[in-house]
PDB file of N, CA and C in Angstrom:
ATOM      1  N   MET A   1    -134.325  32.256  80.218  1.00 93.00           N
ATOM      2  CA  MET A   1    -134.303  33.883  80.107  1.00 93.00           C
ATOM      3  C   MET A   1    -132.470  33.554  80.234  1.00 93.00           C
ATOM      4  N   LYS A   2    -132.470  35.104  79.524  1.00 91.00           N
ATOM      5  CA  LYS A   2    -130.526  35.174  79.527  1.00 91.00           C
ATOM      6  C   LYS A   2    -130.548  36.870  80.521  1.00 91.00           C
ATOM      7  N   LYS A   3    -129.006  36.677  81.439  1.00 95.00           N
ATOM      8  CA  LYS A   3    -129.123  37.380  82.241  1.00 95.00           C
ATOM      9  C   LYS A   3    -127.475  37.776  81.540  1.00 95.00           C
ATOM     10  N   PRO A   4    -127.246  39.098  81.542  1.00 94.00           N
ATOM     11  CA  PRO A   4    -125.677  38.686  81.257  1.00 94.00           C
ATOM     12  C   PRO A   4    -125.047  39.263  82.250  1.00 94.00           C
ATOM     13  N   ILE A   5    -124.184  39.012  82.120  1.00 95.00           N
ATOM     14  CA  ILE A   5    -122.252  38.593  82.788  1.00 95.00           C
ATOM     15  C   ILE A   5    -121.082  39.350  82.001  1.00 95.00           C
ATOM     16  N   SER A   6    -120.424  39.804  83.055  1.00 95.00           N
ATOM     17  CA  SER A   6    -118.587  40.443  82.623  1.00 95.00           C
ATOM     18  C   SER A   6    -117.729  38.970  82.793  1.00 95.00           C
ATOM     19  N   ALA A   7    -117.065  38.788  81.721  1.00 94.00           N
ATOM     20  CA  ALA A   7    -115.562  38.225  81.342  1.00 94.00           C
ATOM     21  C   ALA A   7    -114.125  38.384  80.937  1.00 94.00           C
ATOM     22  N   THR A   8    -113.544  37.995  81.612  1.00 97.00           N
ATOM     23  CA  THR A   8    -112.457  38.769  81.231  1.00 97.00           C
ATOM     24  C   THR A   8    -111.122  37.921  80.112  1.00 97.00           C
ATOM     25  N   ILE A   9    -111.266  37.776  78.960  1.00 96.00           N
ATOM     26  CA  ILE A   9    -110.507  37.219  77.730  1.00 96.00           C
ATOM     27  C   ILE A   9    -109.647  37.974  77.332  1.00 96.00           C
ATOM     28  N   ASP A  10    -108.596  36.287  77.229  1.00 98.00           N
ATOM     29  CA  ASP A  10    -107.770  36.542  76.424  1.00 98.00           C
ATOM     30  C   ASP A  10    -107.951  37.808  74.992  1.00 98.00           C
ATOM     31  N   GLU A  11    -106.813  38.808  75.044  1.00 98.00           N
ATOM     32  CA  GLU A  11    -106.710  39.641  73.759  1.00 98.00           C
ATOM     33  C   GLU A  11    -106.242  38.696  71.919  1.00 98.00           C
ATOM     34  N   LYS A  12    -105.906  36.779  72.443  1.00 98.00           N
ATOM     35  CA  LYS A  12    -106.284  36.367  71.387  1.00 98.00           C
ATOM     36  C   LYS A  12    -107.569  35.784  71.313  1.00 98.00           C
ATOM     37  N   LEU A  13    -108.474  35.393  72.535  1.00 97.00           N
ATOM     38  CA  LEU A  13    -109.075  34.876  71.528  1.00 97.00           C
ATOM     39  C   LEU A  13    -110.488  35.953  71.746  1.00 97.00           C
ATOM     40  N   ILE A  14    -109.881  37.367  71.833  1.00 97.00           N
ATOM     41  CA  ILE A  14    -110.770  37.753  70.992  1.00 97.00           C
ATOM     42  C   ILE A  14    -110.474  37.853  70.150  1.00 97.00           C
ATOM     43  N   LYS A  15    -109.872  38.174  69.178  1.00 97.00           N
ATOM     44  CA  LYS A  15    -109.245  38.320  67.331  1.00 97.00           C
ATOM     45  C   LYS A  15    -110.498  37.255  67.397  1.00 97.00           C
ATOM     46  N   TRP A  16    -109.450  36.383  67.726  1.00 96.00           N
ATOM     47  CA  TRP A  16    -110.000  34.883  67.352  1.00 96.00           C
ATOM     48  C   TRP A  16    -111.640  34.496  67.196  1.00 96.00           C
ATOM     49  N   ILE A  17    -112.232  35.431  67.915  1.00 96.00           N
ATOM     50  CA  ILE A  17    -113.927  35.445  68.073  1.00 96.00           C
ATOM     51  C   ILE A  17    -114.486  36.647  66.986  1.00 96.00           C
ATOM     52  N   GLU A  18    -114.217  37.475  67.250  1.00 96.00           N
ATOM     53  CA  GLU A  18    -114.321  38.502  65.523  1.00 96.00           C
ATOM     54  C   GLU A  18    -113.174  38.433  64.280  1.00 96.00           C
ATOM     55  N   LYS A  19    -112.611  37.799  64.276  1.00 96.00           N
ATOM     56  CA  LYS A  19    -112.434  36.737  63.148  1.00 96.00           C
ATOM     57  C   LYS A  19    -113.444  35.966  62.380  1.00 96.00           C
ATOM     58  N   GLU A  20    -114.134  35.358  64.182  1.00 94.00           N
ATOM     59  CA  GLU A  20    -115.201  34.433  63.521  1.00 94.00           C
ATOM     60  C   GLU A  20    -116.215  34.899  63.213  1.00 94.00           C
ATOM     61  N   LEU A  21    -116.216  35.986  64.057  1.00 95.00           N
ATOM     62  CA  LEU A  21    -117.345  37.172  62.886  1.00 95.00           C
ATOM     63  C   LEU A  21    -118.059  37.330  62.020  1.00 95.00           C
ATOM     64  N   ARG A  22    -116.988  38.090  61.498  1.00 94.00           N
ATOM     65  CA  ARG A  22    -116.408  38.774  59.570  1.00 94.00           C
ATOM     66  C   ARG A  22    -116.689  36.873  59.280  1.00 94.00           C
ATOM     67  N   GLU A  23    -116.173  35.880  59.106  1.00 95.00           N
ATOM     68  CA  GLU A  23    -116.103  35.166  58.571  1.00 95.00           C
ATOM     69  C   GLU A  23    -117.272  34.200  58.313  1.00 95.00           C
ATOM     70  N   ASN A  24    -118.044  33.531  59.306  1.00 90.00           N
ATOM     71  CA  ASN A  24    -118.588  32.299  59.865  1.00 90.00           C
ATOM     72  C   ASN A  24    -120.399  33.613  60.211  1.00 90.00           C
ATOM     73  N   LYS A  25    -121.062  34.230  58.682  1.00 88.00           N
ATOM     74  CA  LYS A  25    -122.381  34.705  59.483  1.00 88.00           C
ATOM     75  C   LYS A  25    -123.286  33.976  60.678  1.00 88.00           C
ATOM     76  N   SER A  26    -122.946  32.244  60.153  1.00 92.00           N
ATOM     77  CA  SER A  26    -123.758  32.104  61.260  1.00 92.00           C
ATOM     78  C   SER A  26    -124.360  32.347  63.234  1.00 92.00           C
ATOM     79  N   TYR A  27    -123.031  33.042  63.401  1.00 94.00           N
ATOM     80  CA  TYR A  27    -122.660  33.983  64.730  1.00 94.00           C
ATOM     81  C   TYR A  27    -124.039  35.401  64.581  1.00 94.00           C
ATOM     82  N   ARG A  28    -124.643  36.008  65.305  1.00 94.00           N
ATOM     83  CA  ARG A  28    -124.892  37.156  66.019  1.00 94.00           C
ATOM     84  C   ARG A  28    -123.816  38.818  65.994  1.00 94.00           C
ATOM     85  N   ASN A  29    -123.221  37.121  67.524  1.00 96.00           N
ATOM     86  CA  ASN A  29    -122.333  38.358  67.761  1.00 96.00           C
ATOM     87  C   ASN A  29    -121.804  37.871  69.260  1.00 96.00           C
ATOM     88  N   LYS A  30    -120.718  38.216  69.340  1.00 96.00           N
ATOM     89  CA  LYS A  30    -120.006  37.473  70.545  1.00 96.00           C
ATOM     90  C   LYS A  30    -120.408  36.772  71.639  1.00 96.00           C
ATOM     91  N   SER A  31    -121.938  37.495  72.198  1.00 95.00           N
ATOM     92  CA  SER A  31    -122.165  36.391  73.369  1.00 95.00           C
ATOM     93  C   SER A  31    -122.553  35.426  72.456  1.00 95.00           C
ATOM     94  N   HIS A  32    -123.525  35.477  70.882  1.00 96.00           N
ATOM     95  CA  HIS A  32    -123.409  34.048  70.485  1.00 96.00           C
ATOM     96  C   HIS A  32    -122.688  33.289  70.606  1.00 96.00           C
ATOM     97  N   ILE A  33    -121.362  34.377  70.190  1.00 96.00           N
ATOM     98  CA  ILE A  33    -120.511  32.499  69.569  1.00 96.00           C
ATOM     99  C   ILE A  33    -119.351  32.171  70.948  1.00 96.00           C
ATOM    100  N   ILE A  34    -119.435  32.901  72.017  1.00 96.00           N
ATOM    101  CA  ILE A  34    -119.439  32.576  73.760  1.00 96.00           C
ATOM    102  C   ILE A  34    -120.474  31.456  73.913  1.00 96.00           C
ATOM    103  N   GLU A  35    -121.403  31.868  73.562  1.00 96.00           N
ATOM    104  CA  GLU A  35    -122.314  30.557  74.426  1.00 96.00           C
ATOM    105  C   GLU A  35    -122.624  29.455  74.155  1.00 96.00           C
ATOM    106  N   ILE A  36    -122.894  29.577  72.309  1.00 96.00           N
ATOM    107  CA  ILE A  36    -122.018  28.284  72.102  1.00 96.00           C
ATOM    108  C   ILE A  36    -120.895  27.387  71.999  1.00 96.00           C
ATOM    109  N   ALA A  37    -120.507  27.942  72.409  1.00 96.00           N
ATOM    110  CA  ALA A  37    -118.615  27.050  73.358  1.00 96.00           C
ATOM    111  C   ALA A  37    -118.398  26.827  74.379  1.00 96.00           C
ATOM    112  N   LEU A  38    -119.822  27.538  75.039  1.00 96.00           N
ATOM    113  CA  LEU A  38    -120.190  27.190  76.440  1.00 96.00           C
ATOM    114  C   LEU A  38    -121.186  25.249  76.239  1.00 96.00           C
ATOM    115  N   ASP A  39    -122.065  25.963  75.743  1.00 97.00           N
ATOM    116  CA  ASP A  39    -122.857  24.835  75.697  1.00 97.00           C
ATOM    117  C   ASP A  39    -121.726  23.385  74.948  1.00 97.00           C
ATOM    118  N   ASN A  40    -121.666  24.097  74.262  1.00 97.00           N
ATOM    119  CA  ASN A  40    -120.630  22.483  73.006  1.00 97.00           C
ATOM    120  C   ASN A  40    -120.134  22.000  74.430  1.00 97.00           C
ATOM    121  N   MET A  41    -118.994  22.786  75.475  1.00 98.00           N
ATOM    122  CA  MET A  41    -117.961  22.079  76.437  1.00 98.00           C
ATOM    123  C   MET A  41    -118.758  21.746  76.762  1.00 98.00           C
ATOM    124  N   LYS A  42    -120.577  22.259  77.916  1.00 97.00           N
ATOM    125  CA  LYS A  42    -121.204  21.237  78.812  1.00 97.00           C
ATOM    126  C   LYS A  42    -121.590  20.063  78.402  1.00 97.00           C
ATOM    127  N   SER A  43    -122.200  20.148  76.881  1.00 97.00           N
ATOM    128  CA  SER A  43    -121.939  18.586  76.143  1.00 97.00           C
ATOM    129  C   SER A  43    -121.619  17.371  76.336  1.00 97.00           C
ATOM    130  N   LYS A  44    -120.394  17.982  75.695  1.00 96.00           N
ATOM    131  CA  LYS A  44    -119.160  17.621  76.300  1.00 96.00           C
ATOM    132  C   LYS A  44    -118.849  16.885  76.719  1.00 96.00           C
ATOM    133  N   LYS A  45    -119.044  17.135  78.938  1.00 95.00           N
ATOM    134  CA  LYS A  45    -118.602  17.133  79.302  1.00 95.00           C
ATOM    135  C   LYS A  45    -119.782  16.533  80.118  1.00 95.00           C
ATOM    136  N   GLU A  46    -120.547  16.126  80.028  1.00 94.00           N
ATOM    137  CA  GLU A  46    -122.164  15.265  80.422  1.00 94.00           C
ATOM    138  C   GLU A  46    -122.572  13.920  79.887  1.00 94.00           C
ATOM    139  N   GLU A  47    -121.070  13.092  78.106  1.00 88.00           N
ATOM    140  CA  GLU A  47    -121.089  12.759  77.945  1.00 88.00           C
ATOM    141  C   GLU A  47    -120.915  11.366  78.053  1.00 88.00           C
TER     142      GLU A  47
END
């Protein structure tokens, strides 16, 4: 089950996320790209 959260993110990162969303159709929205990034971080840490 997914739950909404709120986060304060640097403006440069937001611009990068928006650029990725425009150029890479693999992501549905900002939440999706952030969730994938966090999942990747988690996987790396568990190695």
